[in-house]
Amino acid sequence: MRKLRILLLVREGHVPPDTLDGVTEKELDAWKAEFDVCETLRCLGHEVIPLGVYDDLGPIRKALLEQSPDITFMLLEEFHGVAIYDFAIISYLELMQQAYTGCNPRGLLLSKDKALSKKILSYHRIPTPRFAVFPKGRIVHRPKRLTFPLFVKSVIEDASFGISQASIVQTDQQLAERVNFIHEKTGDDAIAEQYIEGRELYVGVIGNQRLQTFPAWEMDFGKMPEEMAKIATQHVKFNHKYQEKHGITTHAATDLDDAMQARIAKVCKRVYRALHMSGYARMDLRLSPSGEIYVIESNANPNIEYGEDFAESAETGGVNYEQLLQRILSLGLSYKPAWMAG
């Protein structure tokens, strides 16, 4: 690939330094993905212009007009603190006729809304747990088709926001209490879905029209007590001391025969296409003891920092980190948005 001028959009305060000298591990955690992407792109010979953004489109417009980047690398996960507004940033880039990496606006919007995406998956007969949405400000009434245990979470938040052991509820009273907690904590609607016992799998998908899946990655809950639900809470995903205490790790999924791997890949590609996704994504699945695959969530533009699940899975599939970022750039440059039609 030719050397590119790349505008790197990150959250305000997450513009990475030029060096890690003197940086503590705690400080690095906040912007490691931004540093890994920025440093790797520069090592590949590209010119990288990092830009921190929070609630103002002005700096983006200024950078596009003054710097004339070949492509914008999208690492923003929110705008004005709202998780679902990342699709609006991509929409703005399309209005500015600017190439970008990752998912298109429609795919971002559909995949971020857990309720809407599940309705679409159900229409396409893609297996996903039964669910119900509980709007903020309304009395919690459980439909009869929903049986306990149920898993309660936010309709729009990601990164396990608001998820803990208390998210698994066994009674109508617990359901009402947890739904109200989500309403208060997130300011948005709650969703309750059938809790599926089984293995927690993450599968990377990359491509626009021609799709590739990476080997399934598994959350290993280690030595967590039997009475605790095996779910990816905030502690499980982000608390290093908690992970070390219980031996929680992620690794390539083992004991999946060729037929199961093919089924998993097919389901993930169906989800990707049904939600009109592009660029790259991660599918969160549950594999039941009887071998049934359930789609829990689809995540457009997942974390791609070096050493994390998506990048590790890609490397296991024969795509190293440098190749992965180059592939993401190539897909962004080759994607054809509406303004290029005709």
mmCIF file with all atom_site columns, N, CA and C in Angstrom, residues 89-135:
data_model
loop_
_atom_site.group_PDB
_atom_site.id
_atom_site.type_symbol
_atom_site.label_atom_id
_atom_site.label_alt_id
_atom_site.label_comp_id
_atom_site.label_asym_id
_atom_site.label_entity_id
_atom_site.label_seq_id
_atom_site.pdbx_PDB_ins_code
_atom_site.Cartn_x
_atom_site.Cartn_y
_atom_site.Cartn_z
_atom_site.occupancy
_atom_site.B_iso_or_equiv
_atom_site.pdbx_formal_charge
_atom_site.auth_seq_id
_atom_site.auth_comp_id
_atom_site.auth_asym_id
_atom_site.auth_atom_id
_atom_site.pdbx_PDB_model_num
ATOM 1   N N  . ILE A 1 89  ? -20.735 10.590  13.681 1.00 0.00 ? 89  ILE A N  1
ATOM 2   C CA . ILE A 1 89  ? -19.409 11.045  13.245 1.00 0.00 ? 89  ILE A CA 1
ATOM 3   C C  . ILE A 1 89  ? -19.089 10.463  11.872 1.00 0.00 ? 89  ILE A C  1
ATOM 4   N N  . ILE A 1 90  ? -19.382 9.181   11.691 1.00 0.00 ? 90  ILE A N  1
ATOM 5   C CA . ILE A 1 90  ? -19.139 8.555   10.386 1.00 0.00 ? 90  ILE A CA 1
ATOM 6   C C  . ILE A 1 90  ? -20.050 9.163   9.325  1.00 0.00 ? 90  ILE A C  1
ATOM 7   N N  . SER A 1 91  ? -21.285 9.453   9.693  1.00 0.00 ? 91  SER A N  1
ATOM 8   C CA . SER A 1 91  ? -22.193 10.121  8.752  1.00 0.00 ? 91  SER A CA 1
ATOM 9   C C  . SER A 1 91  ? -21.614 11.474  8.327  1.00 0.00 ? 91  SER A C  1
ATOM 10  N N  . TYR A 1 92  ? -21.046 12.196  9.284  1.00 0.00 ? 92  TYR A N  1
ATOM 11  C CA . TYR A 1 92  ? -20.439 13.495  8.975  1.00 0.00 ? 92  TYR A CA 1
ATOM 12  C C  . TYR A 1 92  ? -19.253 13.326  8.018  1.00 0.00 ? 92  TYR A C  1
ATOM 13  N N  . LEU A 1 93  ? -18.440 12.296  8.243  1.00 0.00 ? 93  LEU A N  1
ATOM 14  C CA . LEU A 1 93  ? -17.321 12.040  7.343  1.00 0.00 ? 93  LEU A CA 1
ATOM 15  C C  . LEU A 1 93  ? -17.824 11.737  5.930  1.00 0.00 ? 93  LEU A C  1
ATOM 16  N N  . GLU A 1 94  ? -18.926 10.993  5.836  1.00 0.00 ? 94  GLU A N  1
ATOM 17  C CA . GLU A 1 94  ? -19.495 10.734  4.504  1.00 0.00 ? 94  GLU A CA 1
ATOM 18  C C  . GLU A 1 94  ? -19.991 12.028  3.869  1.00 0.00 ? 94  GLU A C  1
ATOM 19  N N  . LEU A 1 95  ? -20.621 12.896  4.655  1.00 0.00 ? 95  LEU A N  1
ATOM 20  C CA . LEU A 1 95  ? -21.078 14.184  4.115  1.00 0.00 ? 95  LEU A CA 1
ATOM 21  C C  . LEU A 1 95  ? -19.903 15.024  3.628  1.00 0.00 ? 95  LEU A C  1
ATOM 22  N N  . MET A 1 96  ? -18.759 14.856  4.283  1.00 0.00 ? 96  MET A N  1
ATOM 23  C CA . MET A 1 96  ? -17.539 15.575  3.883  1.00 0.00 ? 96  MET A CA 1
ATOM 24  C C  . MET A 1 96  ? -16.779 14.820  2.785  1.00 0.00 ? 96  MET A C  1
ATOM 25  N N  . GLN A 1 97  ? -17.359 13.729  2.313  1.00 0.00 ? 97  GLN A N  1
ATOM 26  C CA . GLN A 1 97  ? -16.765 12.897  1.265  1.00 0.00 ? 97  GLN A CA 1
ATOM 27  C C  . GLN A 1 97  ? -15.354 12.435  1.644  1.00 0.00 ? 97  GLN A C  1
ATOM 28  N N  . GLN A 1 98  ? -15.247 11.960  2.870  1.00 0.00 ? 98  GLN A N  1
ATOM 29  C CA . GLN A 1 98  ? -13.980 11.514  3.420  1.00 0.00 ? 98  GLN A CA 1
ATOM 30  C C  . GLN A 1 98  ? -13.990 10.009  3.652  1.00 0.00 ? 98  GLN A C  1
ATOM 31  N N  . ALA A 1 99  ? -12.973 9.313   3.152  1.00 0.00 ? 99  ALA A N  1
ATOM 32  C CA . ALA A 1 99  ? -12.845 7.879   3.404  1.00 0.00 ? 99  ALA A CA 1
ATOM 33  C C  . ALA A 1 99  ? -12.537 7.647   4.882  1.00 0.00 ? 99  ALA A C  1
ATOM 34  N N  . TYR A 1 100 ? -12.991 6.515   5.419  1.00 0.00 ? 100 TYR A N  1
ATOM 35  C CA . TYR A 1 100 ? -12.807 6.225   6.845  1.00 0.00 ? 100 TYR A CA 1
ATOM 36  C C  . TYR A 1 100 ? -12.656 4.726   7.040  1.00 0.00 ? 100 TYR A C  1
ATOM 37  N N  . THR A 1 101 ? -12.122 4.357   8.189  1.00 0.00 ? 101 THR A N  1
ATOM 38  C CA . THR A 1 101 ? -11.992 2.940   8.526  1.00 0.00 ? 101 THR A CA 1
ATOM 39  C C  . THR A 1 101 ? -13.193 2.479   9.348  1.00 0.00 ? 101 THR A C  1
ATOM 40  N N  . GLY A 1 102 ? -13.410 1.171   9.343  1.00 0.00 ? 102 GLY A N  1
ATOM 41  C CA . GLY A 1 102 ? -14.444 0.592   10.188 1.00 0.00 ? 102 GLY A CA 1
ATOM 42  C C  . GLY A 1 102 ? -15.812 0.588   9.548  1.00 0.00 ? 102 GLY A C  1
ATOM 43  N N  . CYS A 1 103 ? -16.822 0.514   10.401 1.00 0.00 ? 103 CYS A N  1
ATOM 44  C CA . CYS A 1 103 ? -18.187 0.275   9.950  1.00 0.00 ? 103 CYS A CA 1
ATOM 45  C C  . CYS A 1 103 ? -18.866 1.534   9.429  1.00 0.00 ? 103 CYS A C  1
ATOM 46  N N  . ASN A 1 104 ? -19.780 1.344   8.492  1.00 0.00 ? 104 ASN A N  1
ATOM 47  C CA . ASN A 1 104 ? -20.579 2.429   7.921  1.00 0.00 ? 104 ASN A CA 1
ATOM 48  C C  . ASN A 1 104 ? -21.656 2.876   8.919  1.00 0.00 ? 104 ASN A C  1
ATOM 49  N N  . PRO A 1 105 ? -22.288 4.044   8.700  1.00 0.00 ? 105 PRO A N  1
ATOM 50  C CA . PRO A 1 105 ? -23.263 4.568   9.677  1.00 0.00 ? 105 PRO A CA 1
ATOM 51  C C  . PRO A 1 105 ? -24.439 3.635   9.950  1.00 0.00 ? 105 PRO A C  1
ATOM 52  N N  . ARG A 1 106 ? -24.986 3.010   8.891  1.00 0.00 ? 106 ARG A N  1
ATOM 53  C CA . ARG A 1 106 ? -26.149 2.144   9.101  1.00 0.00 ? 106 ARG A CA 1
ATOM 54  C C  . ARG A 1 106 ? -25.785 0.951   9.966  1.00 0.00 ? 106 ARG A C  1
ATOM 55  N N  . GLY A 1 107 ? -24.654 0.327   9.670  1.00 0.00 ? 107 GLY A N  1
ATOM 56  C CA . GLY A 1 107 ? -24.221 -0.824  10.460 1.00 0.00 ? 107 GLY A CA 1
ATOM 57  C C  . GLY A 1 107 ? -23.942 -0.466  11.904 1.00 0.00 ? 107 GLY A C  1
ATOM 58  N N  . LEU A 1 108 ? -23.341 0.712   12.123 1.00 0.00 ? 108 LEU A N  1
ATOM 59  C CA . LEU A 1 108 ? -23.095 1.171   13.488 1.00 0.00 ? 108 LEU A CA 1
ATOM 60  C C  . LEU A 1 108 ? -24.398 1.374   14.250 1.00 0.00 ? 108 LEU A C  1
ATOM 61  N N  . LEU A 1 109 ? -25.345 2.025   13.607 1.00 0.00 ? 109 LEU A N  1
ATOM 62  C CA . LEU A 1 109 ? -26.620 2.329   14.258 1.00 0.00 ? 109 LEU A CA 1
ATOM 63  C C  . LEU A 1 109 ? -27.385 1.053   14.602 1.00 0.00 ? 109 LEU A C  1
ATOM 64  N N  . LEU A 1 110 ? -27.458 0.131   13.655 1.00 0.00 ? 110 LEU A N  1
ATOM 65  C CA . LEU A 1 110 ? -28.211 -1.109  13.878 1.00 0.00 ? 110 LEU A CA 1
ATOM 66  C C  . LEU A 1 110 ? -27.557 -1.989  14.938 1.00 0.00 ? 110 LEU A C  1
ATOM 67  N N  . SER A 1 111 ? -26.234 -2.118  14.893 1.00 0.00 ? 111 SER A N  1
ATOM 68  C CA . SER A 1 111 ? -25.559 -3.023  15.823 1.00 0.00 ? 111 SER A CA 1
ATOM 69  C C  . SER A 1 111 ? -25.496 -2.465  17.234 1.00 0.00 ? 111 SER A C  1
ATOM 70  N N  . LYS A 1 112 ? -25.438 -1.135  17.383 1.00 0.00 ? 112 LYS A N  1
ATOM 71  C CA . LYS A 1 112 ? -25.356 -0.538  18.718 1.00 0.00 ? 112 LYS A CA 1
ATOM 72  C C  . LYS A 1 112 ? -26.687 -0.648  19.471 1.00 0.00 ? 112 LYS A C  1
ATOM 73  N N  . ASP A 1 113 ? -27.794 -0.686  18.752 1.00 0.00 ? 113 ASP A N  1
ATOM 74  C CA . ASP A 1 113 ? -29.107 -0.804  19.390 1.00 0.00 ? 113 ASP A CA 1
ATOM 75  C C  . ASP A 1 113 ? -29.412 -2.288  19.574 1.00 0.00 ? 113 ASP A C  1
ATOM 76  N N  . LYS A 1 114 ? -29.218 -2.789  20.796 1.00 0.00 ? 114 LYS A N  1
ATOM 77  C CA . LYS A 1 114 ? -29.347 -4.226  21.037 1.00 0.00 ? 114 LYS A CA 1
ATOM 78  C C  . LYS A 1 114 ? -30.744 -4.753  20.716 1.00 0.00 ? 114 LYS A C  1
ATOM 79  N N  . ALA A 1 115 ? -31.772 -3.964  21.033 1.00 0.00 ? 115 ALA A N  1
ATOM 80  C CA . ALA A 1 115 ? -33.135 -4.417  20.776 1.00 0.00 ? 115 ALA A CA 1
ATOM 81  C C  . ALA A 1 115 ? -33.423 -4.481  19.283 1.00 0.00 ? 115 ALA A C  1
ATOM 82  N N  . LEU A 1 116 ? -33.073 -3.429  18.566 1.00 0.00 ? 116 LEU A N  1
ATOM 83  C CA . LEU A 1 116 ? -33.323 -3.396  17.128 1.00 0.00 ? 116 LEU A CA 1
ATOM 84  C C  . LEU A 1 116 ? -32.535 -4.484  16.416 1.00 0.00 ? 116 LEU A C  1
ATOM 85  N N  . SER A 1 117 ? -31.281 -4.661  16.792 1.00 0.00 ? 117 SER A N  1
ATOM 86  C CA . SER A 1 117 ? -30.472 -5.686  16.131 1.00 0.00 ? 117 SER A CA 1
ATOM 87  C C  . SER A 1 117 ? -31.043 -7.083  16.390 1.00 0.00 ? 117 SER A C  1
ATOM 88  N N  . LYS A 1 118 ? -31.548 -7.333  17.601 1.00 0.00 ? 118 LYS A N  1
ATOM 89  C CA . LYS A 1 118 ? -32.124 -8.640  17.893 1.00 0.00 ? 118 LYS A CA 1
ATOM 90  C C  . LYS A 1 118 ? -33.406 -8.877  17.090 1.00 0.00 ? 118 LYS A C  1
ATOM 91  N N  . LYS A 1 119 ? -34.185 -7.819  16.877 1.00 0.00 ? 119 LYS A N  1
ATOM 92  C CA . LYS A 1 119 ? -35.385 -7.943  16.038 1.00 0.00 ? 119 LYS A CA 1
ATOM 93  C C  . LYS A 1 119 ? -35.002 -8.324  14.614 1.00 0.00 ? 119 LYS A C  1
ATOM 94  N N  . ILE A 1 120 ? -33.946 -7.721  14.108 1.00 0.00 ? 120 ILE A N  1
ATOM 95  C CA . ILE A 1 120 ? -33.486 -8.023  12.753 1.00 0.00 ? 120 ILE A CA 1
ATOM 96  C C  . ILE A 1 120 ? -32.975 -9.462  12.677 1.00 0.00 ? 120 ILE A C  1
ATOM 97  N N  . LEU A 1 121 ? -32.208 -9.868  13.681 1.00 0.00 ? 121 LEU A N  1
ATOM 98  C CA . LEU A 1 121 ? -31.696 -11.243 13.694 1.00 0.00 ? 121 LEU A CA 1
ATOM 99  C C  . LEU A 1 121 ? -32.836 -12.244 13.769 1.00 0.00 ? 121 LEU A C  1
ATOM 100 N N  . SER A 1 122 ? -33.838 -11.940 14.580 1.00 0.00 ? 122 SER A N  1
ATOM 101 C CA . SER A 1 122 ? -34.994 -12.838 14.687 1.00 0.00 ? 122 SER A CA 1
ATOM 102 C C  . SER A 1 122 ? -35.721 -12.954 13.354 1.00 0.00 ? 122 SER A C  1
ATOM 103 N N  . TYR A 1 123 ? -35.854 -11.835 12.656 1.00 0.00 ? 123 TYR A N  1
ATOM 104 C CA . TYR A 1 123 ? -36.498 -11.850 11.334 1.00 0.00 ? 123 TYR A CA 1
ATOM 105 C C  . TYR A 1 123 ? -35.754 -12.781 10.379 1.00 0.00 ? 123 TYR A C  1
ATOM 106 N N  . HIS A 1 124 ? -34.431 -12.752 10.461 1.00 0.00 ? 124 HIS A N  1
ATOM 107 C CA . HIS A 1 124 ? -33.610 -13.591 9.575  1.00 0.00 ? 124 HIS A CA 1
ATOM 108 C C  . HIS A 1 124 ? -33.395 -14.998 10.144 1.00 0.00 ? 124 HIS A C  1
ATOM 109 N N  . ARG A 1 125 ? -34.081 -15.306 11.238 1.00 0.00 ? 125 ARG A N  1
ATOM 110 C CA . ARG A 1 125 ? -33.998 -16.615 11.875 1.00 0.00 ? 125 ARG A CA 1
ATOM 111 C C  . ARG A 1 125 ? -32.572 -16.973 12.284 1.00 0.00 ? 125 ARG A C  1
ATOM 112 N N  . ILE A 1 126 ? -31.865 -15.964 12.750 1.00 0.00 ? 126 ILE A N  1
ATOM 113 C CA . ILE A 1 126 ? -30.535 -16.161 13.326 1.00 0.00 ? 126 ILE A CA 1
ATOM 114 C C  . ILE A 1 126 ? -30.731 -16.307 14.833 1.00 0.00 ? 126 ILE A C  1
ATOM 115 N N  . PRO A 1 127 ? -30.284 -17.406 15.424 1.00 0.00 ? 127 PRO A N  1
ATOM 116 C CA . PRO A 1 127 ? -30.596 -17.679 16.832 1.00 0.00 ? 127 PRO A CA 1
ATOM 117 C C  . PRO A 1 127 ? -30.020 -16.635 17.794 1.00 0.00 ? 127 PRO A C  1
ATOM 118 N N  . THR A 1 128 ? -30.895 -16.049 18.586 1.00 0.00 ? 128 THR A N  1
ATOM 119 C CA . THR A 1 128 ? -30.517 -15.092 19.618 1.00 0.00 ? 128 THR A CA 1
ATOM 120 C C  . THR A 1 128 ? -31.478 -15.301 20.780 1.00 0.00 ? 128 THR A C  1
ATOM 121 N N  . PRO A 1 129 ? -31.056 -15.071 22.017 1.00 0.00 ? 129 PRO A N  1
ATOM 122 C CA . PRO A 1 129 ? -31.948 -15.327 23.154 1.00 0.00 ? 129 PRO A CA 1
ATOM 123 C C  . PRO A 1 129 ? -33.225 -14.491 23.087 1.00 0.00 ? 129 PRO A C  1
ATOM 124 N N  . ARG A 1 130 ? -34.331 -15.058 23.596 1.00 0.00 ? 130 ARG A N  1
ATOM 125 C CA . ARG A 1 130 ? -35.570 -14.280 23.706 1.00 0.00 ? 130 ARG A CA 1
ATOM 126 C C  . ARG A 1 130 ? -35.319 -13.070 24.594 1.00 0.00 ? 130 ARG A C  1
ATOM 127 N N  . PHE A 1 131 ? -36.058 -11.986 24.323 1.00 0.00 ? 131 PHE A N  1
ATOM 128 C CA . PHE A 1 131 ? -35.778 -10.754 25.057 1.00 0.00 ? 131 PHE A CA 1
ATOM 129 C C  . PHE A 1 131 ? -37.029 -9.887  25.150 1.00 0.00 ? 131 PHE A C  1
ATOM 130 N N  . ALA A 1 132 ? -36.940 -8.891  26.000 1.00 0.00 ? 132 ALA A N  1
ATOM 131 C CA . ALA A 1 132 ? -37.967 -7.851  26.096 1.00 0.00 ? 132 ALA A CA 1
ATOM 132 C C  . ALA A 1 132 ? -37.278 -6.555  26.495 1.00 0.00 ? 132 ALA A C  1
ATOM 133 N N  . VAL A 1 133 ? -37.811 -5.447  25.978 1.00 0.00 ? 133 VAL A N  1
ATOM 134 C CA . VAL A 1 133 ? -37.283 -4.124  26.307 1.00 0.00 ? 133 VAL A CA 1
ATOM 135 C C  . VAL A 1 133 ? -38.179 -3.478  27.354 1.00 0.00 ? 133 VAL A C  1
ATOM 136 N N  . PHE A 1 134 ? -37.540 -2.846  28.334 1.00 0.00 ? 134 PHE A N  1
ATOM 137 C CA . PHE A 1 134 ? -38.271 -2.164  29.397 1.00 0.00 ? 134 PHE A CA 1
ATOM 138 C C  . PHE A 1 134 ? -37.937 -0.670  29.337 1.00 0.00 ? 134 PHE A C  1
ATOM 139 N N  . PRO A 1 135 ? -38.829 0.118   28.712 1.00 0.00 ? 135 PRO A N  1
ATOM 140 C CA . PRO A 1 135 ? -38.564 1.551   28.548 1.00 0.00 ? 135 PRO A CA 1
ATOM 141 C C  . PRO A 1 135 ? -38.505 2.279   29.886 1.00 0.00 ? 135 PRO A C  1
#
